[in-house]
Amino acid sequence: MEPVSLQDFACALDPASLPRVLRVCSGVYFQGSIYEISGNECCLSTGDLMKVTHIRLQTAVCENPGTGQTMELAPNFHGHFHPLTGPQSYGTLEELVSAATQCSKKLPICFLSTHRITTETRVVPEDQPLMLEAVEMHFRTRCARCVLDTGAHQVVLHLPLSQKGPFWEWKPGTPRTLLQVLQDPALRHLLFTCPTLPWRSLILRPKYELQAIMHMRRTIVKIPSTLEVDVEDVTASSQHIHFIQPLLLSEVLAREGPFPLLTEILEVPEGPPIFPSPWMGSFQKGQRLCIYGLASPLWRVLVSTKGRKVPRHFMVSGAYQGKLRRRPREFPTAYDLLGALQPGRPLRVVATKDYEGEGVENSGFTSLAVGDRLEVLRSGQAHGVQGRDIDVLVCQRLSDETREEEEEEFEEEAEDQEQILLPLYVSGGFVEEMSDGRRYSLEDLTAQFSLPCEVKVVAKDASHPADPLPSFPGLRLEEKITEPFLVVSLDSKPGMCFEIPPRWLDLTVVEAEGQPDQPAGSLPVATVEEVTDAFYYRLRKLPAFESQTPPPRPPKGQGLSGQKKQSGKERGVKSSQVLELQQPPLLPKAKTKTLPEVSKGSSNMYSKIPAHKKGLRLTKPDTKDRGDYDHDYEEVSDHFQKTL
């Protein structure tokens, strides 16, 4: 086949003959120039091959041959077209008859006028088809005998040959739609007339979109037929040519087989590695991979180490066969206690920090000291400051059987098992009280207990000799993630398999020739993979983590400064009097740096000495003997002298 323009090839193409293989011969797009074509970056060089798989009509350009004006018609244009067989119009009927005689055309011939024709008997509308049957004398005038078909009957008209037009010769037949006109090869170079359009004659030029496959192009290339490129159809001599089409791992996953699939890496996504494993360094262009299919099960658990200054993070497969034992969980706030509470499962904790209640006007709320044992019951609401209700956690104080004998007087009060209220924003510390010595599998543990959960690996995974999890004193199971992974091995090391998440490591590969090696028995897949810190925090942004709402903020105005603003004016005079009467005892300079300063203008306020700093519990004010002082200070002088 001789080279033709891409437009001519598209117009003459029979869709039933697809696919067709074309070779680029010459044109505007050559020598590897890159252009943006229909939203796809495409490089067309002389000699390139493309396999055309689909063709689609985009639009039809309608042109007025007289003025050169154009307009575009959609493929679903509803107008009808009449083909004009002559390449030009005729000024009179005599010119029309003369042109027909010179072309050896026999009468009758069909024609129409683009202007209205007025005779003695009737008026012929413009663009009304007429049939010229013969030329004869009528009332001593040489006339053309024409037949007008009105639908109900036929009318014979005698029009003088001097009748002025313009006249167009047209091919008789039923009117045709736009698609019918463009699909008929016999009408390809003819003029048309359409009563719907403003022009008497017009030229139709279709614009097609060709969808083709090219070498090393991952996506389908969409090329407009108006591209100024000459192509040659080489389908007959290119049956042996195989077009290499790159694939993403996500596309391999979506195809669902066949597996195993031998591939070769073409491109590695940019960015920092998500796994610090040694096999990540093998992902380079040209490296062969064998894909064995979808990993099972689909779920994994994100794990962080405990007991280290810099925690490490792992992704553990649901197929992990190690044994785990629960460890007491740590809860930094009361809100975390509420999140861990499950119906039917008692939750008992021990306070690890002192907490002095503030902001809750409820007699059921008391302070907490280190070692207090609580049982979490439910959530509730309590009346807070400024008349607002705050969310609280209802707990029950439990007796402490290990308290020393000198504190027996407090045991009677504890045995009453009083209920206390903890605001959800309490930033104390709690540790779970538990005596569970069972050994769980990862699947059983995640099914029976909510995450996050503290565990210790007591038996490593026998299928994973390099299991790193037993070496850590504690692990925190963060969240369960459901994500499809592909089981992959290096072609050079078929015995070492690992799992790749196409969502976050979408390699570009191409199918390679050869038969992949199938390991005997089950695939030796590593069930534990360490993840980088950057990837760990990227996983924390997943919807599974976003559903975890943050703990509530403490209400505003809880601090000393807020109370000073509210009561400063009311107690200004009283504060100044109290400060004149009461002065704190002078203490050595070497130790005063460790004590908090007493703010000015804050009468009836206790000096706050955090218990974890001083080893002292806060006491309630004694209102029986206030004497000369309006302040109640703790007697710290004896304790202070002991420290000197």
XYZ file of C-alpha atoms in Angstrom:
644
model
C 0.000 0.000 0.000
C 1.280 3.439 -0.955
C 1.665 6.036 1.817
C -1.431 8.162 2.346
C -2.334 10.899 4.762
C -3.769 9.809 8.068
C -7.010 11.630 7.192
C -7.445 9.705 3.932
C -6.677 6.445 5.691
C -9.295 7.156 8.366
C -11.963 8.117 5.801
C -11.392 4.947 3.771
C -11.068 2.635 6.782
C -13.642 -0.080 7.246
C -14.137 -0.538 11.022
C -14.797 -4.233 10.441
C -11.197 -4.690 9.223
C -9.618 -3.550 12.517
C -7.034 -3.920 13.931
C -4.646 -2.490 11.335
C -0.897 -1.936 11.714
C 0.442 1.370 10.371
C 3.971 2.648 9.866
C 4.703 6.366 10.080
C 6.336 7.496 6.813
C 6.679 11.256 6.999
C 4.923 14.398 8.046
C 5.071 17.210 10.518
C 5.617 14.897 13.493
C 8.962 13.180 13.031
C 12.454 12.808 14.485
C 11.152 11.995 17.933
C 9.347 15.290 18.546
C 6.937 15.124 21.499
C 3.524 16.716 21.230
C 0.377 16.802 23.280
C -2.283 14.851 21.395
C -5.793 14.664 22.836
C -4.481 14.783 26.368
C -1.868 12.090 25.707
C 1.803 12.783 25.245
C 2.778 10.951 22.077
C 6.041 10.663 20.169
C 5.711 9.866 16.455
C 8.971 9.202 14.646
C 9.512 8.117 11.069
C 9.354 4.329 11.012
C 7.271 3.941 14.183
C 4.572 1.294 14.194
C 1.106 1.605 15.663
C -1.762 -0.842 15.858
C -5.094 0.900 15.288
C -7.747 -0.858 17.377
C -10.707 1.555 17.287
C -11.939 4.521 15.269
C -14.555 7.014 16.421
C -16.204 9.944 14.653
C -15.551 13.068 16.678
C -17.180 15.729 14.511
C -17.860 16.713 10.890
C -16.565 20.014 9.527
C -19.074 21.647 7.185
C -17.514 24.121 4.718
C -19.081 26.603 2.324
C -17.112 26.163 -0.939
C -17.885 29.705 -2.043
C -16.823 31.652 1.051
C -14.614 29.165 2.918
C -16.682 29.491 6.090
C -16.845 26.410 8.296
C -18.942 25.026 11.112
C -18.784 21.793 13.066
C -21.602 19.252 13.160
C -21.989 16.730 15.953
C -22.287 13.048 14.995
C -25.936 13.106 16.098
C -26.865 15.986 13.740
C -30.530 15.523 12.711
C -30.486 17.253 9.315
C -30.690 15.345 5.975
C -28.400 15.748 2.995
C -28.878 15.539 -0.783
C -25.727 14.775 -2.799
C -24.932 17.113 -5.688
C -23.338 15.140 -8.552
C -21.808 18.151 -10.331
C -18.747 19.880 -9.017
C -20.187 23.339 -9.766
C -23.436 25.267 -10.224
C -24.874 26.477 -13.537
C -26.151 29.990 -14.211
C -28.930 28.947 -16.625
C -30.778 25.815 -17.683
C -29.024 25.972 -21.057
C -25.620 25.659 -19.325
C -26.921 22.672 -17.353
C -28.162 20.904 -20.503
C -24.947 21.689 -22.359
C -22.794 20.262 -19.529
C -24.891 17.115 -19.474
C -24.540 16.678 -23.243
C -20.770 17.108 -23.120
C -20.513 14.468 -20.389
C -22.633 12.104 -22.510
C -25.270 11.988 -19.861
C -28.640 10.794 -20.963
C -31.876 12.472 -20.020
C -33.589 12.615 -17.625
C -31.348 14.382 -15.128
C -32.251 15.748 -11.724
C -31.467 19.255 -10.588
C -32.597 21.928 -8.186
C -32.453 25.680 -7.921
C -31.183 27.571 -4.943
C -33.650 30.357 -5.762
C -37.393 30.372 -6.164
C -38.712 29.842 -9.753
C -41.883 31.681 -10.782
C -43.940 30.462 -13.764
C -47.351 31.399 -15.163
C -49.064 28.489 -13.414
C -47.179 28.046 -10.122
C -44.131 28.888 -8.014
C -41.363 26.330 -7.489
C -39.786 26.739 -4.006
C -36.028 26.925 -3.611
C -34.158 23.634 -3.220
C -37.158 21.804 -4.666
C -35.972 18.779 -6.733
C -36.944 18.801 -10.437
C -36.484 16.180 -13.154
C -35.502 17.404 -16.654
C -36.995 14.898 -19.121
C -36.444 16.560 -22.501
C -35.755 19.755 -24.430
C -38.595 20.834 -26.769
C -40.323 23.824 -28.314
C -43.171 25.274 -26.312
C -45.057 28.262 -27.713
C -42.193 28.879 -30.125
C -39.705 28.958 -27.246
C -37.053 26.354 -26.627
C -37.911 24.978 -23.199
C -36.936 22.223 -20.824
C -39.805 19.939 -19.962
C -39.497 19.345 -16.202
C -41.523 17.252 -13.784
C -42.248 18.501 -10.265
C -43.183 15.820 -7.762
C -45.402 17.347 -5.080
C -46.059 14.059 -3.373
C -49.780 13.892 -4.229
C -49.290 14.164 -8.001
C -46.717 15.148 -10.590
C -46.834 18.539 -12.370
C -45.240 19.148 -15.792
C -43.532 22.512 -16.198
C -42.018 24.074 -19.313
C -39.099 26.238 -18.275
C -37.252 28.290 -20.907
C -33.579 27.396 -21.290
C -32.802 31.009 -20.506
C -34.211 30.537 -16.987
C -31.640 31.824 -14.529
C -30.400 29.751 -11.586
C -28.082 28.932 -10.096
C -28.875 25.268 -10.737
C -27.240 22.207 -9.220
C -27.323 18.709 -10.538
C -28.115 16.206 -7.827
C -28.326 12.446 -7.428
C -31.882 11.194 -6.981
C -32.724 9.112 -3.946
C -33.987 9.426 -0.399
C -32.358 12.066 1.841
C -29.491 10.721 3.953
C -28.275 11.316 7.466
C -24.815 12.614 8.285
C -23.495 9.167 9.203
C -24.916 7.612 6.012
C -23.228 10.241 3.876
C -19.846 9.830 5.588
C -19.924 6.026 5.434
C -20.686 5.831 1.676
C -17.391 5.807 -0.318
C -19.231 6.853 -3.519
C -20.235 10.162 -1.931
C -16.845 11.028 -0.471
C -15.896 13.850 -2.893
C -19.369 15.229 -3.691
C -21.057 18.428 -2.686
C -24.234 18.310 -0.619
C -27.200 20.423 0.141
C -29.090 20.442 3.415
C -32.285 22.481 3.998
C -31.392 22.769 7.702
C -28.128 24.608 7.042
C -27.882 28.204 5.715
C -25.628 27.338 2.762
C -26.962 26.091 -0.598
C -23.998 23.786 -1.174
C -21.444 22.466 1.251
C -18.499 20.130 1.686
C -18.333 17.596 4.522
C -14.980 16.693 6.083
C -15.100 14.178 8.950
C -12.700 14.250 11.894
C -11.994 10.868 13.446
C -10.175 9.783 16.570
C -7.963 6.723 16.150
C -7.122 4.640 19.208
C -3.855 2.781 18.789
C -1.307 0.709 20.687
C 2.329 1.726 20.392
C 5.545 0.155 21.575
C 6.332 0.828 25.249
C 3.210 2.918 25.756
C 1.286 1.884 28.860
C -1.952 3.611 27.848
C -3.952 3.681 24.635
C -2.797 6.487 22.331
C -5.577 8.673 20.934
C -4.612 10.342 17.646
C -6.812 12.774 15.652
C -7.148 11.918 11.976
C -6.318 15.523 11.015
C -2.722 15.035 12.164
C -0.411 15.864 9.264
C 1.246 12.472 9.088
C 1.648 10.087 6.168
C 1.164 6.436 7.063
C 1.438 3.104 5.330
C -0.704 0.051 6.054
C 1.720 -2.828 6.784
C -0.760 -5.217 8.407
C -0.023 -8.052 5.983
C 3.728 -8.011 6.655
C 3.534 -7.373 10.426
C 1.692 -10.418 11.734
C 4.772 -11.518 13.700
C 5.234 -8.180 15.479
C 4.290 -8.115 19.163
C 3.549 -4.709 20.659
C 5.047 -4.412 24.134
C 2.597 -2.697 26.478
C 3.858 -1.711 29.947
C 1.719 -2.455 32.989
C 1.448 -1.062 36.485
C 1.307 -3.494 39.381
C -2.139 -2.081 40.164
C -3.246 -3.101 36.665
C -1.759 -6.575 37.148
C -3.732 -6.805 40.381
C -6.942 -5.718 38.628
C -6.486 -8.312 35.846
C -6.524 -11.115 38.446
C -4.200 -13.382 36.506
C -3.042 -15.526 34.988
C -0.387 -16.232 37.619
C 2.506 -16.789 37.998
C 3.541 -13.935 35.716
C 7.143 -13.227 34.745
C 7.802 -9.494 34.345
C 10.641 -7.034 33.962
C 10.848 -3.678 35.751
C 10.715 -0.653 33.468
C 10.319 2.130 36.014
C 10.373 2.509 39.799
C 8.206 5.250 41.343
C 10.128 8.192 42.746
C 10.250 8.962 46.435
C 11.784 7.547 49.601
C 11.515 3.763 50.143
C 8.606 2.516 52.199
C 10.397 -0.626 53.430
C 14.003 -0.588 54.687
C 14.375 -4.249 53.659
C 17.344 -5.248 51.462
C 15.107 -6.379 48.592
C 13.963 -2.785 48.059
C 17.410 -2.035 46.622
C 16.881 -4.703 43.954
C 14.020 -2.752 42.384
C 15.868 -1.305 39.407
C 15.196 -1.075 35.705
C 15.823 -4.410 34.015
C 15.319 -6.516 37.168
C 13.008 -9.489 36.568
C 10.174 -10.212 38.981
C 7.900 -13.214 39.276
C 4.387 -12.342 40.453
C 2.609 -15.281 42.109
C -0.734 -13.617 42.758
C -2.749 -12.055 45.556
C -1.473 -12.444 49.114
C -3.781 -14.084 51.643
C -5.220 -12.938 53.973
C -5.849 -9.366 52.899
C -5.567 -7.794 56.368
C -2.450 -6.666 58.204
C -1.695 -5.073 61.543
C 0.433 -1.985 62.020
C 2.772 -2.546 64.994
C 5.039 -0.188 66.969
C 7.696 -1.198 69.475
C 7.587 -0.205 73.149
C 10.380 0.426 75.615
C 12.707 2.222 73.186
C 13.544 5.884 72.859
C 13.093 5.665 69.095
C 10.243 3.255 68.289
C 10.338 1.054 65.233
C 7.319 0.223 63.123
C 6.311 -3.007 61.412
C 3.546 -4.283 59.180
C 2.555 -7.805 60.248
C 0.625 -10.068 57.897
C -2.523 -11.831 59.046
C -0.711 -15.096 58.270
C 1.750 -14.480 61.130
C 2.090 -17.705 63.158
C 3.877 -16.360 66.239
C 2.306 -16.486 69.697
C 1.501 -13.326 71.621
C 0.678 -12.578 75.236
C -1.240 -9.528 76.331
C 0.502 -6.827 78.330
C -1.163 -4.175 80.482
C -2.217 -1.266 78.342
C -1.262 2.298 79.177
C -3.801 5.107 78.887
C -2.638 8.743 78.941
C -6.163 10.210 79.336
C -9.586 9.227 80.571
C -10.776 9.491 76.996
C -8.493 6.570 76.096
C -10.125 4.568 78.882
C -13.519 5.185 77.330
C -12.238 4.033 73.937
C -10.936 0.781 75.430
C -14.153 0.010 77.320
C -16.060 -2.921 75.793
C -19.490 -4.237 76.818
C -19.227 -7.345 78.970
C -15.486 -6.910 79.581
C -14.524 -5.292 82.905
C -11.744 -2.735 82.627
C -9.687 -2.161 85.749
C -6.808 0.285 85.878
C -4.321 1.733 88.341
C -3.505 5.438 88.413
C 0.151 6.208 87.687
C -0.070 9.974 88.257
C -1.659 12.191 90.868
C -4.540 14.313 89.694
C -6.349 17.091 91.571
C -9.861 17.601 90.277
C -10.728 21.032 88.945
C -13.631 22.418 87.021
C -16.313 19.907 88.129
C -18.922 21.073 90.592
C -20.004 17.606 91.670
C -19.502 15.998 95.034
C -18.981 12.594 93.436
C -15.657 13.704 91.947
C -12.489 13.288 93.966
C -8.795 13.522 93.319
C -6.606 10.617 92.289
C -3.303 9.513 93.750
C -0.681 7.186 92.407
C -1.764 3.598 93.045
C -5.520 4.226 93.159
C -7.385 1.282 91.646
C -10.426 2.002 89.498
C -12.963 0.021 87.537
C -14.318 1.866 84.489
C -18.109 1.613 84.360
C -19.572 3.921 81.729
C -19.647 7.433 80.300
C -21.835 10.220 81.599
C -22.179 13.971 82.111
C -21.582 16.243 85.075
C -22.187 19.884 85.887
C -19.020 21.874 85.240
C -17.887 25.428 85.664
C -19.779 28.306 84.059
C -22.958 26.237 84.099
C -21.849 23.890 81.341
C -22.178 20.125 81.274
C -19.006 18.204 80.531
C -18.497 14.598 79.462
C -17.130 12.417 82.241
C -16.176 8.812 82.855
C -17.969 7.064 85.698
C -15.564 4.835 87.626
C -15.643 2.840 90.812
C -12.817 3.063 93.303
C -11.636 -0.385 94.364
C -10.056 -1.433 97.672
C -6.289 -1.806 97.838
C -5.331 -5.031 99.595
C -1.614 -4.287 99.430
C -1.738 -1.036 101.393
C 0.648 -0.926 104.354
C -0.591 -1.242 107.915
C 0.035 2.414 108.799
C -2.563 3.352 106.204
C -5.261 0.972 107.431
C -7.429 3.882 108.466
C -7.915 4.697 104.806
C -8.982 1.159 103.880
C -12.389 1.510 105.494
C -13.200 4.443 103.246
C -11.905 2.572 100.178
C -13.948 -0.521 100.933
C -17.121 1.460 100.363
C -16.209 1.331 96.650
C -17.312 4.880 95.990
C -18.096 6.043 92.474
C -16.022 8.893 91.124
C -16.227 11.018 88.001
C -13.302 11.719 85.686
C -13.598 14.364 82.949
C -12.620 12.882 79.614
C -9.887 15.476 79.241
C -8.080 14.299 82.385
C -4.436 14.004 81.373
C -3.422 11.645 84.128
C -1.839 8.258 83.630
C -3.439 4.831 83.931
C -2.188 1.306 83.448
C -4.425 -1.700 82.939
C -4.754 -4.206 85.752
C -4.843 -7.678 84.245
C -3.825 -11.275 84.883
C -4.189 -12.863 81.461
C -1.463 -15.423 80.840
C -2.928 -16.986 77.689
C -0.988 -17.205 74.459
C -2.895 -15.886 71.446
C -2.422 -16.059 67.730
C -2.598 -12.738 65.913
C -5.943 -13.659 64.355
C -7.528 -14.630 67.690
C -6.153 -11.590 69.471
C -7.509 -9.100 66.937
C -10.861 -10.896 66.915
C -11.326 -10.900 70.714
C -9.836 -7.537 71.714
C -10.092 -4.049 70.328
C -7.049 -2.215 69.032
C -4.759 -0.599 70.065
C -3.472 -3.415 72.275
C -0.224 -4.061 74.153
C 1.396 -7.481 73.601
C 4.636 -9.414 73.946
C 5.675 -12.036 71.396
C 6.503 -15.169 73.377
C 7.026 -17.541 70.420
C 8.326 -16.452 67.034
C 6.878 -17.410 63.662
C 8.482 -20.733 62.734
C 8.080 -19.998 59.019
C 10.052 -16.749 59.412
C 13.474 -17.561 60.945
C 14.476 -13.891 61.023
C 11.333 -12.845 62.930
C 12.421 -9.647 64.777
C 9.342 -9.237 66.985
C 10.335 -11.547 69.919
C 13.403 -9.397 70.611
C 11.307 -6.431 71.775
C 10.056 -6.185 75.379
C 6.671 -4.957 74.229
C 4.659 -4.167 71.117
C 1.661 -1.977 70.472
C -0.811 -3.261 67.893
C -1.970 0.012 66.384
C -4.613 -0.728 63.766
C -5.894 -3.420 61.433
C -5.490 -2.515 57.749
C -7.211 -4.284 54.864
C -5.257 -3.822 51.644
C -4.453 -6.201 48.722
C -0.791 -7.181 48.367
C 0.974 -9.117 45.609
C 3.332 -11.989 46.389
C 6.539 -11.334 44.426
C 10.017 -12.835 44.204
C 13.188 -11.839 42.384
C 13.879 -13.972 39.329
C 17.441 -14.446 40.549
C 16.249 -15.584 44.018
C 12.999 -17.516 43.593
C 13.234 -18.873 47.131
C 12.871 -15.401 48.721
C 9.313 -14.074 48.450
C 7.912 -10.832 49.771
C 4.653 -8.929 49.529
C 4.231 -5.620 47.670
C 1.320 -3.186 48.113
C 0.557 -1.811 44.611
C -1.246 1.114 46.209
C 2.004 2.478 47.635
C 4.644 0.751 45.477
C 3.216 0.760 41.938
C 6.081 -0.445 39.762
C 5.899 -0.197 35.968
C 6.630 -3.614 34.484
C 6.359 -5.421 31.167
C 5.639 -9.066 30.560
C 8.836 -10.994 29.923
C 9.378 -14.123 27.918
C 10.103 -17.377 29.683
C 8.519 -19.718 32.172
C 8.639 -18.626 35.821
C 9.984 -21.042 38.405
C 7.330 -22.357 40.784
C 8.754 -23.166 44.248
C 7.825 -26.563 45.653
C 5.206 -26.408 48.399
C 3.965 -23.187 49.925
C 5.643 -19.899 49.104
C 8.209 -18.775 51.731
C 6.768 -15.327 52.367
C 8.073 -13.036 55.116
C 5.117 -12.239 57.385
C 6.823 -9.274 59.101
C 8.133 -6.235 57.247
C 9.581 -3.156 58.872
C 8.267 0.141 57.510
C 10.002 3.501 57.467
C 8.871 6.323 59.723
C 7.638 8.356 56.743
C 5.515 5.473 55.486
C 4.223 4.773 58.999
C 2.869 8.305 59.372
C 1.471 8.072 55.860
C -0.470 4.992 56.953
C -1.719 6.875 59.991
C -3.584 9.167 57.605
C -5.719 6.320 56.257
C -9.509 6.499 56.834
C -9.223 3.744 59.453
C -7.161 6.123 61.583
C -9.085 9.262 60.654
C -12.197 7.746 62.257
C -10.458 7.984 65.629
C -11.603 11.319 67.007
C -9.188 13.234 69.236
C -9.922 13.585 72.979
C -11.967 16.616 74.042
C -10.193 19.778 75.076
C -10.435 21.036 78.646
C -12.941 23.889 79.071
C -11.536 27.376 78.838
C -10.943 29.399 81.965
C -9.832 26.439 84.097
C -6.470 27.882 85.068
C -5.449 30.404 87.676
C -5.361 33.253 85.180
C -8.985 32.651 84.212
C -10.149 32.811 87.809
C -8.129 35.960 88.400
C -9.937 37.723 85.551
C -13.384 36.717 86.807
C -12.907 37.668 90.464
C -10.178 40.310 90.329
C -12.483 43.296 90.678
C -14.729 41.748 93.340
C -11.890 40.669 95.623
C -9.325 43.353 94.886
C -9.631 45.099 98.253
C -9.816 41.869 100.221
C -6.772 40.463 98.466
C -4.628 43.452 99.328
C -5.636 43.222 102.994
C -4.853 39.518 103.188
C -1.452 39.954 101.574
C -0.569 42.633 104.148
C -1.504 40.346 107.043
C -0.024 37.108 105.747
C 3.465 36.738 104.409
C 4.952 33.316 103.618
C 7.984 32.307 105.703
C 11.320 33.078 104.196
C 13.146 30.041 102.885
C 16.775 29.551 101.861
C 17.499 30.782 98.361
C 19.007 27.471 97.312
C 15.637 25.742 97.551
C 13.132 28.414 96.677
C 13.779 27.839 92.978
C 12.051 24.474 93.182
C 8.843 25.843 94.711
C 6.119 27.575 92.723
C 5.627 31.268 93.266
C 2.450 32.622 94.827
C 0.667 34.874 92.379
C -0.293 38.304 93.557
C -3.935 39.197 93.857
C -5.172 35.615 94.179
C -6.662 35.314 97.660
C -8.268 32.108 98.941
C -6.053 30.133 96.560
C -3.900 27.229 97.665
C -0.291 27.107 96.636
C -0.148 24.215 94.188
C 2.736 21.837 94.679
C 2.536 18.987 92.205
C 2.559 15.694 94.031
C 4.930 14.041 91.601
C 7.515 16.726 92.355
C 7.173 16.996 96.139
C 5.875 13.577 97.101
C 2.893 15.196 98.875
C -0.838 14.754 98.373
C -3.063 17.795 98.225
C -5.414 18.175 101.176
C -8.805 19.797 101.473
C -9.043 23.166 103.233
C -9.783 23.278 106.975
C -12.521 25.878 107.447
C -12.919 25.483 111.234
C -9.945 27.634 112.311
C -9.146 30.340 109.841
C -8.025 32.836 112.549
C -6.081 35.799 111.287
C -5.336 34.334 107.925
C -7.398 34.018 104.844
C -4.909 31.563 103.298
C -4.272 27.933 104.219
C -0.693 26.971 103.537
C 0.688 23.498 103.997
C 3.356 23.085 106.593
C 6.322 22.393 104.416
C 9.051 23.787 106.669
C 9.680 20.494 108.467
C 9.783 18.609 105.227
C 12.040 21.242 103.722
C 14.523 21.087 106.641
C 14.853 17.355 106.195
C 15.995 17.884 102.643
C 18.783 20.290 103.669
